[in-house]
Amino acid sequence: MAAPLPPTAPPLNSPVFGPVDAHGAKRSPDEVRIILEILDEETNVFMKDSGIDGPAARELKSEMPEIKWVVLQRGPVRQANNPSAALIGRIRDAKAGLLRPQQAAPAAIIDTSKPLSEVDKFILENRLDQNAAVSLRNEREDVQKMVMMQGPLVNCRSPAGALMARIRAARQGQTV
């Protein structure tokens, strides 16, 4: 029986979908074939459930197994206005994330020579990048307070993205 697929995508230099698993154990050709068949089966179910058109489906099917795996892990795209366009975007994102080394956004610049404001403390505690920090600092004080009262962002997959969603909602007097 084939080993289960990993819960997150491996780096491309890790042949998890090939003849050697992530731990260095060799796989038989049948194991490799079965793993790839399962991935193809899951890909077909994903496309059917998501309502993907022919060209987008062909693009996903032609991708390397690692790219397919990353796309599938994000879940179906049926809720998107244009599921096929959303799929193409996910493929692009997967390629960008796997083929290029991850680059962290520059850290927020904070003047430590003077006492930290509540906003600066929030920025530091949540490890926000420079762009997110500037966005928060440029908001009205009531918006800043509403964003900060919703709690920390450190457990968010994208703290900067979560911050921007909170800012948009706070401008309308809502919370996320």
PDB file of C-alpha atoms in Angstrom:
ATOM      1  CA  MET A   1       0.000   0.000   0.000  1.00  0.00           C
ATOM      2  CA  ALA A   2       1.320   3.457  -0.876  1.00  0.00           C
ATOM      3  CA  ALA A   3       2.421   5.882   1.793  1.00  0.00           C
ATOM      4  CA  PRO A   4      -0.090   8.695   2.439  1.00  0.00           C
ATOM      5  CA  LEU A   5       0.671  12.015   0.844  1.00  0.00           C
ATOM      6  CA  PRO A   6       2.199  14.607   3.170  1.00  0.00           C
ATOM      7  CA  PRO A   7      -0.091  17.298   4.621  1.00  0.00           C
ATOM      8  CA  THR A   8       1.980  20.128   3.157  1.00  0.00           C
ATOM      9  CA  ALA A   9       3.814  20.442  -0.083  1.00  0.00           C
ATOM     10  CA  PRO A  10       7.435  19.401  -0.102  1.00  0.00           C
ATOM     11  CA  PRO A  11      10.108  21.608  -1.602  1.00  0.00           C
ATOM     12  CA  LEU A  12      10.840  20.742  -5.214  1.00  0.00           C
ATOM     13  CA  ASN A  13      14.262  19.389  -4.333  1.00  0.00           C
ATOM     14  CA  SER A  14      12.540  16.814  -2.105  1.00  0.00           C
ATOM     15  CA  PRO A  15      11.348  13.915  -4.271  1.00  0.00           C
ATOM     16  CA  VAL A  16       8.307  13.022  -2.149  1.00  0.00           C
ATOM     17  CA  PHE A  17       6.320  12.108  -5.234  1.00  0.00           C
ATOM     18  CA  GLY A  18       9.209  10.205  -6.811  1.00  0.00           C
ATOM     19  CA  PRO A  19      11.119   6.964  -6.258  1.00  0.00           C
ATOM     20  CA  VAL A  20      12.463   8.100  -2.863  1.00  0.00           C
ATOM     21  CA  ASP A  21      10.238   9.414  -0.080  1.00  0.00           C
ATOM     22  CA  ALA A  22      10.926  12.393   2.185  1.00  0.00           C
ATOM     23  CA  HIS A  23      12.772  10.160   4.636  1.00  0.00           C
ATOM     24  CA  GLY A  24      15.085   8.664   2.024  1.00  0.00           C
ATOM     25  CA  ALA A  25      13.313   5.304   1.772  1.00  0.00           C
ATOM     26  CA  LYS A  26      13.115   3.841  -1.715  1.00  0.00           C
ATOM     27  CA  ARG A  27       9.762   3.222  -3.334  1.00  0.00           C
ATOM     28  CA  SER A  28       8.947   0.573  -5.849  1.00  0.00           C
ATOM     29  CA  PRO A  29       7.757   1.683  -9.294  1.00  0.00           C
ATOM     30  CA  ASP A  30       4.292   0.453  -8.310  1.00  0.00           C
ATOM     31  CA  GLU A  31       4.242   2.666  -5.219  1.00  0.00           C
ATOM     32  CA  VAL A  32       5.220   5.703  -7.289  1.00  0.00           C
ATOM     33  CA  ARG A  33       2.552   4.869  -9.869  1.00  0.00           C
ATOM     34  CA  ILE A  34      -0.116   4.454  -7.171  1.00  0.00           C
ATOM     35  CA  ILE A  35       0.780   7.743  -5.465  1.00  0.00           C
ATOM     36  CA  LEU A  36       0.578   9.588  -8.780  1.00  0.00           C
ATOM     37  CA  GLU A  37      -2.711   7.853  -9.655  1.00  0.00           C
ATOM     38  CA  ILE A  38      -4.209   8.904  -6.321  1.00  0.00           C
ATOM     39  CA  LEU A  39      -3.069  12.478  -6.906  1.00  0.00           C
ATOM     40  CA  ASP A  40      -4.570  12.432 -10.423  1.00  0.00           C
ATOM     41  CA  GLU A  41      -7.818  11.045  -8.999  1.00  0.00           C
ATOM     42  CA  GLU A  42      -7.948  13.787  -6.358  1.00  0.00           C
ATOM     43  CA  THR A  43      -7.184  16.350  -9.076  1.00  0.00           C
ATOM     44  CA  ASN A  44     -10.131  15.126 -11.170  1.00  0.00           C
ATOM     45  CA  VAL A  45     -12.494  15.265  -8.176  1.00  0.00           C
ATOM     46  CA  PHE A  46     -11.239  18.774  -7.357  1.00  0.00           C
ATOM     47  CA  MET A  47     -11.879  19.974 -10.922  1.00  0.00           C
ATOM     48  CA  LYS A  48     -15.348  18.415 -11.036  1.00  0.00           C
ATOM     49  CA  ASP A  49     -16.344  19.812  -7.629  1.00  0.00           C
ATOM     50  CA  SER A  50     -15.017  23.251  -8.532  1.00  0.00           C
ATOM     51  CA  GLY A  51     -16.589  23.550 -12.006  1.00  0.00           C
ATOM     52  CA  ILE A  52     -13.302  24.126 -13.832  1.00  0.00           C
ATOM     53  CA  ASP A  53     -13.350  24.689 -17.613  1.00  0.00           C
ATOM     54  CA  GLY A  54     -11.252  22.721 -20.121  1.00  0.00           C
ATOM     55  CA  PRO A  55      -8.236  25.023 -20.572  1.00  0.00           C
ATOM     56  CA  ALA A  56      -7.751  25.500 -16.821  1.00  0.00           C
ATOM     57  CA  ALA A  57      -8.199  21.773 -16.234  1.00  0.00           C
ATOM     58  CA  ARG A  58      -5.551  20.979 -18.844  1.00  0.00           C
ATOM     59  CA  GLU A  59      -3.166  23.448 -17.242  1.00  0.00           C
ATOM     60  CA  LEU A  60      -3.560  21.855 -13.805  1.00  0.00           C
ATOM     61  CA  LYS A  61      -3.201  18.341 -15.208  1.00  0.00           C
ATOM     62  CA  SER A  62       0.029  19.294 -16.976  1.00  0.00           C
ATOM     63  CA  GLU A  63       1.702  20.602 -13.792  1.00  0.00           C
ATOM     64  CA  MET A  64       4.265  18.752 -11.708  1.00  0.00           C
ATOM     65  CA  PRO A  65       2.818  16.678  -8.837  1.00  0.00           C
ATOM     66  CA  GLU A  66       4.185  19.109  -6.234  1.00  0.00           C
ATOM     67  CA  ILE A  67       2.331  22.022  -7.854  1.00  0.00           C
ATOM     68  CA  LYS A  68      -0.900  20.001  -8.070  1.00  0.00           C
ATOM     69  CA  TRP A  69      -0.561  19.071  -4.407  1.00  0.00           C
ATOM     70  CA  VAL A  70      -0.187  22.704  -3.286  1.00  0.00           C
ATOM     71  CA  VAL A  71      -3.202  23.764  -5.382  1.00  0.00           C
ATOM     72  CA  LEU A  72      -5.375  20.938  -4.025  1.00  0.00           C
ATOM     73  CA  GLN A  73      -4.437  21.685  -0.419  1.00  0.00           C
ATOM     74  CA  ARG A  74      -6.053  25.114  -0.659  1.00  0.00           C
ATOM     75  CA  GLY A  75      -9.457  23.488  -1.211  1.00  0.00           C
ATOM     76  CA  PRO A  76     -12.100  23.850  -3.926  1.00  0.00           C
ATOM     77  CA  VAL A  77     -12.579  27.097  -5.836  1.00  0.00           C
ATOM     78  CA  ARG A  78     -16.334  26.722  -6.428  1.00  0.00           C
ATOM     79  CA  GLN A  79     -17.090  29.804  -4.317  1.00  0.00           C
ATOM     80  CA  ALA A  80     -15.069  32.055  -6.643  1.00  0.00           C
ATOM     81  CA  ASN A  81     -16.871  34.164  -9.238  1.00  0.00           C
ATOM     82  CA  ASN A  82     -14.689  32.541 -11.879  1.00  0.00           C
ATOM     83  CA  PRO A  83     -13.401  29.181 -10.564  1.00  0.00           C
ATOM     84  CA  SER A  84     -11.147  28.635 -13.587  1.00  0.00           C
ATOM     85  CA  ALA A  85      -9.437  32.003 -13.140  1.00  0.00           C
ATOM     86  CA  ALA A  86      -9.053  31.301  -9.416  1.00  0.00           C
ATOM     87  CA  LEU A  87      -7.430  27.971 -10.284  1.00  0.00           C
ATOM     88  CA  ILE A  88      -4.967  29.618 -12.669  1.00  0.00           C
ATOM     89  CA  GLY A  89      -4.100  32.100  -9.909  1.00  0.00           C
ATOM     90  CA  ARG A  90      -3.504  29.271  -7.455  1.00  0.00           C
ATOM     91  CA  ILE A  91      -1.243  27.510  -9.939  1.00  0.00           C
ATOM     92  CA  ARG A  92       0.727  30.732 -10.368  1.00  0.00           C
ATOM     93  CA  ASP A  93       0.962  31.163  -6.590  1.00  0.00           C
ATOM     94  CA  ALA A  94       2.063  27.560  -6.123  1.00  0.00           C
ATOM     95  CA  LYS A  95       4.791  27.966  -8.710  1.00  0.00           C
ATOM     96  CA  ALA A  96       5.939  31.200  -7.127  1.00  0.00           C
ATOM     97  CA  GLY A  97       6.052  29.623  -3.690  1.00  0.00           C
ATOM     98  CA  LEU A  98       7.793  26.427  -4.697  1.00  0.00           C
ATOM     99  CA  LEU A  99      10.107  27.511  -7.461  1.00  0.00           C
ATOM    100  CA  ARG A 100      11.457  30.659  -5.824  1.00  0.00           C
ATOM    101  CA  PRO A 101      12.937  30.798  -2.355  1.00  0.00           C
ATOM    102  CA  GLN A 102      10.632  32.447   0.146  1.00  0.00           C
ATOM    103  CA  GLN A 103      11.514  36.064   0.744  1.00  0.00           C
ATOM    104  CA  ALA A 104      10.284  37.723   3.878  1.00  0.00           C
ATOM    105  CA  ALA A 105       8.848  41.194   3.634  1.00  0.00           C
ATOM    106  CA  PRO A 106      10.997  43.855   5.272  1.00  0.00           C
ATOM    107  CA  ALA A 107      10.318  44.254   8.968  1.00  0.00           C
ATOM    108  CA  ALA A 108       8.522  47.326  10.222  1.00  0.00           C
ATOM    109  CA  ILE A 109      10.750  50.251  11.135  1.00  0.00           C
ATOM    110  CA  ILE A 110      10.182  51.450  14.681  1.00  0.00           C
ATOM    111  CA  ASP A 111      12.054  54.220  16.440  1.00  0.00           C
ATOM    112  CA  THR A 112      13.123  52.677  19.748  1.00  0.00           C
ATOM    113  CA  SER A 113      14.658  55.912  21.059  1.00  0.00           C
ATOM    114  CA  LYS A 114      11.245  57.043  22.325  1.00  0.00           C
ATOM    115  CA  PRO A 115       8.525  55.147  24.218  1.00  0.00           C
ATOM    116  CA  LEU A 116       6.484  52.769  22.072  1.00  0.00           C
ATOM    117  CA  SER A 117       2.913  53.727  21.248  1.00  0.00           C
ATOM    118  CA  GLU A 118       0.133  51.137  21.460  1.00  0.00           C
ATOM    119  CA  VAL A 119       0.201  50.912  17.651  1.00  0.00           C
ATOM    120  CA  ASP A 120       3.967  50.263  17.627  1.00  0.00           C
ATOM    121  CA  LYS A 121       3.573  47.590  20.316  1.00  0.00           C
ATOM    122  CA  PHE A 122       0.858  45.933  18.221  1.00  0.00           C
ATOM    123  CA  ILE A 123       3.106  46.051  15.138  1.00  0.00           C
ATOM    124  CA  LEU A 124       6.027  44.475  17.016  1.00  0.00           C
ATOM    125  CA  GLU A 125       3.956  41.832  18.811  1.00  0.00           C
ATOM    126  CA  ASN A 126       2.350  40.722  15.561  1.00  0.00           C
ATOM    127  CA  ARG A 127       5.562  40.856  13.506  1.00  0.00           C
ATOM    128  CA  LEU A 128       3.961  43.009  10.832  1.00  0.00           C
ATOM    129  CA  ASP A 129       5.984  43.965   7.774  1.00  0.00           C
ATOM    130  CA  GLN A 130       6.768  47.535   6.827  1.00  0.00           C
ATOM    131  CA  ASN A 131       3.839  47.964   4.417  1.00  0.00           C
ATOM    132  CA  ALA A 132       1.318  46.673   6.955  1.00  0.00           C
ATOM    133  CA  ALA A 133       2.813  48.901   9.649  1.00  0.00           C
ATOM    134  CA  VAL A 134       2.528  51.980   7.449  1.00  0.00           C
ATOM    135  CA  SER A 135      -1.083  51.120   6.602  1.00  0.00           C
ATOM    136  CA  LEU A 136      -2.022  50.828  10.263  1.00  0.00           C
ATOM    137  CA  ARG A 137      -0.170  53.995  11.268  1.00  0.00           C
ATOM    138  CA  ASN A 138      -1.915  55.980   8.505  1.00  0.00           C
ATOM    139  CA  GLU A 139      -5.405  55.102   9.767  1.00  0.00           C
ATOM    140  CA  ARG A 140      -7.515  57.263  12.052  1.00  0.00           C
ATOM    141  CA  GLU A 141      -7.112  56.551  15.773  1.00  0.00           C
ATOM    142  CA  ASP A 142     -10.599  55.016  16.059  1.00  0.00           C
ATOM    143  CA  VAL A 143      -9.826  52.593  13.233  1.00  0.00           C
ATOM    144  CA  GLN A 144      -6.487  51.683  14.824  1.00  0.00           C
ATOM    145  CA  LYS A 145      -8.173  50.971  18.164  1.00  0.00           C
ATOM    146  CA  MET A 146     -10.887  48.847  16.558  1.00  0.00           C
ATOM    147  CA  VAL A 147      -8.243  46.821  14.674  1.00  0.00           C
ATOM    148  CA  MET A 148      -6.132  46.279  17.798  1.00  0.00           C
ATOM    149  CA  MET A 149      -9.062  45.400  20.087  1.00  0.00           C
ATOM    150  CA  GLN A 150      -9.770  42.354  17.899  1.00  0.00           C
ATOM    151  CA  GLY A 151      -6.663  40.679  19.293  1.00  0.00           C
ATOM    152  CA  PRO A 152      -3.364  39.355  18.000  1.00  0.00           C
ATOM    153  CA  LEU A 153      -2.593  38.432  14.410  1.00  0.00           C
ATOM    154  CA  VAL A 154       0.354  36.122  15.062  1.00  0.00           C
ATOM    155  CA  ASN A 155      -1.678  32.952  14.468  1.00  0.00           C
ATOM    156  CA  CYS A 156      -2.950  34.154  11.092  1.00  0.00           C
ATOM    157  CA  ARG A 157      -1.468  32.604   7.976  1.00  0.00           C
ATOM    158  CA  SER A 158      -0.952  36.101   6.625  1.00  0.00           C
ATOM    159  CA  PRO A 159      -0.871  38.673   9.445  1.00  0.00           C
ATOM    160  CA  ALA A 160      -0.568  41.548   6.947  1.00  0.00           C
ATOM    161  CA  GLY A 161      -3.573  40.286   4.981  1.00  0.00           C
ATOM    162  CA  ALA A 162      -5.612  39.835   8.149  1.00  0.00           C
ATOM    163  CA  LEU A 163      -4.641  43.350   9.233  1.00  0.00           C
ATOM    164  CA  MET A 164      -5.841  44.817   5.938  1.00  0.00           C
ATOM    165  CA  ALA A 165      -9.168  42.960   6.265  1.00  0.00           C
ATOM    166  CA  ARG A 166      -9.566  44.359   9.778  1.00  0.00           C
ATOM    167  CA  ILE A 167      -8.760  47.876   8.578  1.00  0.00           C
ATOM    168  CA  ARG A 168     -11.360  47.659   5.785  1.00  0.00           C
ATOM    169  CA  ALA A 169     -13.995  46.424   8.241  1.00  0.00           C
ATOM    170  CA  ALA A 170     -13.056  48.987  10.903  1.00  0.00           C
ATOM    171  CA  ARG A 171     -13.461  51.840   8.424  1.00  0.00           C
ATOM    172  CA  GLN A 172     -17.107  50.747   8.113  1.00  0.00           C
ATOM    173  CA  GLY A 173     -17.499  50.360  11.879  1.00  0.00           C
ATOM    174  CA  GLN A 174     -17.444  46.547  11.732  1.00  0.00           C
ATOM    175  CA  THR A 175     -15.168  43.804  12.999  1.00  0.00           C
ATOM    176  CA  VAL A 176     -13.870  40.765  11.161  1.00  0.00           C
TER     177      VAL A 176
END
